[in-house]
Amino acid sequence: MPALVLVAGVARTGVIGDGETIPWHYEQDEQQYKSRVSGHPVIVGRRTWASMTDVAGTHPVVVTSTPDEYEAENATFVSSVPAAAEAVAAHGETGYVIGGQSIYSMFLPYADRAFVSELPAVANGAAVFPYLGTDWTVTGTERYDEFDVVEYTNEDPLPPAAAER
């Protein structure tokens, strides 16, 4: 099975978005994000997928409760963690989980690592990044001019096949 890695930009308030957009812009964060996920499949919720711009070289694996209702030449639609892991495996060894909030929560127990941009923005919004939990430890920090990217490792991830279909 492929590695599943969470990637998120998180404001000081825990916010990852306001429901429609990301309420900040950090050029270095955007660059490191694109560099990290480029060439890999990305796991994303349907609403986030509909509002995002494609990152070169990625293959979106879109999680939706109604995958049969959607079709796109450059995306795969699935309805479960195991199906998403299978779709990622068909396109690479690592899949990056890029949001939104419910997708982060759904994949959190199955993820091996997380790269969290800790941004200085103080933003209000309805979408927040979930608490990682006690099985996660900090294994590295990349410092940038305005923010840090903290790498976490999940000491005991569940296998994606353990999730209900």
mmCIF file of C-alpha atoms in Angstrom:
data_model
loop_
_atom_site.group_PDB
_atom_site.id
_atom_site.type_symbol
_atom_site.label_atom_id
_atom_site.label_comp_id
_atom_site.label_asym_id
_atom_site.label_seq_id
_atom_site.Cartn_x
_atom_site.Cartn_y
_atom_site.Cartn_z
ATOM 1 C CA MET A 1 0.000 0.000 0.000
ATOM 2 C CA PRO A 2 1.169 3.544 -0.655
ATOM 3 C CA ALA A 3 2.297 6.029 1.967
ATOM 4 C CA LEU A 4 -0.369 8.607 2.817
ATOM 5 C CA VAL A 5 0.938 12.043 3.805
ATOM 6 C CA LEU A 6 -1.121 14.992 5.071
ATOM 7 C CA VAL A 7 -0.080 18.432 3.762
ATOM 8 C CA ALA A 8 -1.700 21.581 5.164
ATOM 9 C CA GLY A 9 -1.186 25.274 5.697
ATOM 10 C CA VAL A 10 -2.573 26.148 9.122
ATOM 11 C CA ALA A 11 -3.099 29.603 10.622
ATOM 12 C CA ARG A 12 -2.285 30.326 14.269
ATOM 13 C CA THR A 13 -5.994 29.900 14.963
ATOM 14 C CA GLY A 14 -6.024 26.362 13.494
ATOM 15 C CA VAL A 15 -7.943 27.565 10.436
ATOM 16 C CA ILE A 16 -7.194 26.038 7.025
ATOM 17 C CA GLY A 17 -9.852 27.963 5.099
ATOM 18 C CA ASP A 18 -13.008 29.997 5.285
ATOM 19 C CA GLY A 19 -15.190 27.522 3.406
ATOM 20 C CA GLU A 20 -14.598 29.092 -0.011
ATOM 21 C CA THR A 21 -10.935 30.061 -0.195
ATOM 22 C CA ILE A 22 -7.682 30.115 1.722
ATOM 23 C CA PRO A 23 -7.707 33.543 3.422
ATOM 24 C CA TRP A 24 -3.956 34.228 3.080
ATOM 25 C CA HIS A 25 -1.107 33.928 0.604
ATOM 26 C CA TYR A 26 2.520 33.090 1.375
ATOM 27 C CA GLU A 27 4.561 32.728 -1.800
ATOM 28 C CA GLN A 28 7.203 30.474 -0.197
ATOM 29 C CA ASP A 29 4.514 28.210 1.241
ATOM 30 C CA GLU A 30 2.856 27.859 -2.141
ATOM 31 C CA GLN A 31 6.225 27.044 -3.739
ATOM 32 C CA GLN A 32 7.212 24.394 -1.174
ATOM 33 C CA TYR A 33 3.722 22.859 -1.359
ATOM 34 C CA LYS A 34 3.810 22.590 -5.158
ATOM 35 C CA SER A 35 7.325 21.171 -5.055
ATOM 36 C CA ARG A 36 6.296 18.558 -2.469
ATOM 37 C CA VAL A 37 3.167 17.264 -4.221
ATOM 38 C CA SER A 38 4.211 17.637 -7.861
ATOM 39 C CA GLY A 39 4.509 14.279 -9.588
ATOM 40 C CA HIS A 40 2.309 12.528 -7.028
ATOM 41 C CA PRO A 41 -1.379 11.738 -6.655
ATOM 42 C CA VAL A 42 -3.258 14.084 -4.318
ATOM 43 C CA ILE A 43 -6.282 13.071 -2.262
ATOM 44 C CA VAL A 44 -8.869 15.800 -2.013
ATOM 45 C CA GLY A 45 -12.534 16.278 -1.209
ATOM 46 C CA ARG A 46 -14.971 17.106 -3.977
ATOM 47 C CA ARG A 47 -15.614 20.728 -2.928
ATOM 48 C CA THR A 48 -11.909 21.435 -2.533
ATOM 49 C CA TRP A 49 -11.185 19.782 -5.891
ATOM 50 C CA ALA A 50 -13.840 21.910 -7.614
ATOM 51 C CA SER A 51 -12.282 25.122 -6.301
ATOM 52 C CA MET A 52 -8.578 24.339 -6.682
ATOM 53 C CA THR A 53 -6.166 24.914 -9.523
ATOM 54 C CA ASP A 54 -4.256 21.875 -10.719
ATOM 55 C CA VAL A 55 -0.669 21.426 -9.592
ATOM 56 C CA ALA A 56 1.511 20.249 -12.461
ATOM 57 C CA GLY A 57 2.140 16.529 -12.429
ATOM 58 C CA THR A 58 -0.471 15.613 -9.838
ATOM 59 C CA HIS A 59 -3.369 13.218 -10.272
ATOM 60 C CA PRO A 60 -6.377 14.155 -8.109
ATOM 61 C CA VAL A 61 -8.080 11.313 -6.253
ATOM 62 C CA VAL A 62 -11.379 12.951 -5.347
ATOM 63 C CA VAL A 63 -13.291 11.567 -2.371
ATOM 64 C CA THR A 64 -17.054 11.974 -2.644
ATOM 65 C CA SER A 65 -20.097 10.082 -1.425
ATOM 66 C CA THR A 66 -21.315 9.851 -5.036
ATOM 67 C CA PRO A 67 -18.290 8.984 -7.198
ATOM 68 C CA ASP A 68 -20.443 7.639 -10.048
ATOM 69 C CA GLU A 69 -21.886 11.120 -10.601
ATOM 70 C CA TYR A 70 -18.528 12.604 -11.609
ATOM 71 C CA GLU A 71 -16.173 12.096 -14.473
ATOM 72 C CA ALA A 72 -12.999 13.949 -15.409
ATOM 73 C CA GLU A 73 -10.191 12.933 -17.690
ATOM 74 C CA ASN A 74 -7.519 13.932 -15.191
ATOM 75 C CA ALA A 75 -9.080 12.686 -11.910
ATOM 76 C CA THR A 76 -10.253 9.505 -10.180
ATOM 77 C CA PHE A 77 -13.417 9.585 -8.044
ATOM 78 C CA VAL A 78 -13.758 7.295 -5.009
ATOM 79 C CA SER A 79 -15.898 7.050 -1.893
ATOM 80 C CA SER A 80 -13.646 5.433 0.718
ATOM 81 C CA VAL A 81 -10.176 5.371 2.247
ATOM 82 C CA PRO A 82 -9.347 1.904 0.809
ATOM 83 C CA ALA A 83 -10.497 2.951 -2.679
ATOM 84 C CA ALA A 84 -8.422 6.144 -2.442
ATOM 85 C CA ALA A 85 -5.357 4.130 -1.370
ATOM 86 C CA GLU A 86 -5.866 1.800 -4.348
ATOM 87 C CA ALA A 87 -6.144 4.779 -6.717
ATOM 88 C CA VAL A 88 -2.976 6.299 -5.257
ATOM 89 C CA ALA A 89 -1.132 2.978 -5.672
ATOM 90 C CA ALA A 90 -2.096 2.956 -9.361
ATOM 91 C CA HIS A 91 -0.346 6.322 -9.806
ATOM 92 C CA GLY A 92 2.585 6.253 -7.371
ATOM 93 C CA GLU A 93 4.074 5.199 -4.063
ATOM 94 C CA THR A 94 2.945 8.235 -2.065
ATOM 95 C CA GLY A 95 -0.360 10.085 -1.974
ATOM 96 C CA TYR A 96 -0.642 13.550 -0.496
ATOM 97 C CA VAL A 97 -3.865 14.359 1.375
ATOM 98 C CA ILE A 98 -4.527 18.054 0.721
ATOM 99 C CA GLY A 99 -7.955 18.739 2.233
ATOM 100 C CA GLY A 100 -10.504 19.907 3.106
ATOM 101 C CA GLN A 101 -11.281 19.493 6.766
ATOM 102 C CA SER A 102 -13.394 16.325 6.536
ATOM 103 C CA ILE A 103 -10.825 14.654 4.249
ATOM 104 C CA TYR A 104 -8.002 15.411 6.703
ATOM 105 C CA SER A 105 -10.104 13.919 9.507
ATOM 106 C CA MET A 106 -11.023 10.867 7.422
ATOM 107 C CA PHE A 107 -7.409 10.062 6.473
ATOM 108 C CA LEU A 108 -5.688 11.072 9.731
ATOM 109 C CA PRO A 109 -5.629 7.557 11.294
ATOM 110 C CA TYR A 110 -4.162 6.058 8.090
ATOM 111 C CA ALA A 111 -1.516 8.687 7.322
ATOM 112 C CA ASP A 112 2.161 7.951 7.854
ATOM 113 C CA ARG A 113 3.361 11.557 7.991
ATOM 114 C CA ALA A 114 2.169 15.151 7.958
ATOM 115 C CA PHE A 115 3.798 18.339 6.725
ATOM 116 C CA VAL A 116 2.103 21.285 8.426
ATOM 117 C CA SER A 117 2.955 24.853 7.456
ATOM 118 C CA GLU A 118 2.555 26.788 10.706
ATOM 119 C CA LEU A 119 1.569 30.191 9.365
ATOM 120 C CA PRO A 120 1.512 33.439 11.387
ATOM 121 C CA ALA A 121 -1.870 34.452 9.942
ATOM 122 C CA VAL A 122 -4.628 35.054 12.454
ATOM 123 C CA ALA A 123 -7.609 34.021 10.378
ATOM 124 C CA ASN A 124 -11.231 33.252 11.058
ATOM 125 C CA GLY A 125 -12.866 30.426 9.196
ATOM 126 C CA ALA A 126 -15.095 27.406 9.463
ATOM 127 C CA ALA A 127 -12.522 24.864 8.251
ATOM 128 C CA VAL A 128 -9.861 23.809 10.753
ATOM 129 C CA PHE A 129 -7.061 21.259 10.756
ATOM 130 C CA PRO A 130 -7.780 18.273 13.041
ATOM 131 C CA TYR A 131 -5.799 17.507 16.184
ATOM 132 C CA LEU A 132 -3.151 14.943 15.229
ATOM 133 C CA GLY A 133 -3.242 13.040 18.513
ATOM 134 C CA THR A 134 -0.696 11.431 20.788
ATOM 135 C CA ASP A 135 0.640 8.902 18.242
ATOM 136 C CA TRP A 136 2.219 11.726 16.232
ATOM 137 C CA THR A 137 5.710 13.083 16.940
ATOM 138 C CA VAL A 138 7.663 15.976 15.457
ATOM 139 C CA THR A 139 10.472 14.592 13.293
ATOM 140 C CA GLY A 140 11.701 17.742 11.560
ATOM 141 C CA THR A 141 11.235 21.451 10.954
ATOM 142 C CA GLU A 142 11.999 23.488 7.842
ATOM 143 C CA ARG A 143 12.326 27.187 8.596
ATOM 144 C CA TYR A 144 11.242 29.813 6.089
ATOM 145 C CA ASP A 145 11.275 33.613 6.333
ATOM 146 C CA GLU A 146 7.690 33.929 7.595
ATOM 147 C CA PHE A 147 6.707 30.432 8.751
ATOM 148 C CA ASP A 148 7.879 26.907 9.566
ATOM 149 C CA VAL A 149 6.930 23.594 7.980
ATOM 150 C CA VAL A 150 6.787 20.975 10.723
ATOM 151 C CA GLU A 151 7.060 17.303 9.801
ATOM 152 C CA TYR A 152 5.173 14.837 11.972
ATOM 153 C CA THR A 153 5.353 11.046 11.915
ATOM 154 C CA ASN A 154 2.479 8.790 12.940
ATOM 155 C CA GLU A 155 3.945 6.073 15.150
ATOM 156 C CA ASP A 156 1.015 3.718 14.616
ATOM 157 C CA PRO A 157 -0.931 4.338 11.392
ATOM 158 C CA LEU A 158 -3.797 2.031 10.575
ATOM 159 C CA PRO A 159 -3.691 0.198 7.245
ATOM 160 C CA PRO A 160 -6.116 1.829 4.760
ATOM 161 C CA ALA A 161 -7.804 -1.567 4.266
ATOM 162 C CA ALA A 162 -8.991 -1.307 7.904
ATOM 163 C CA ALA A 163 -11.347 1.542 6.944
ATOM 164 C CA GLU A 164 -14.920 0.719 6.048
ATOM 165 C CA ARG A 165 -15.742 0.874 2.365
#
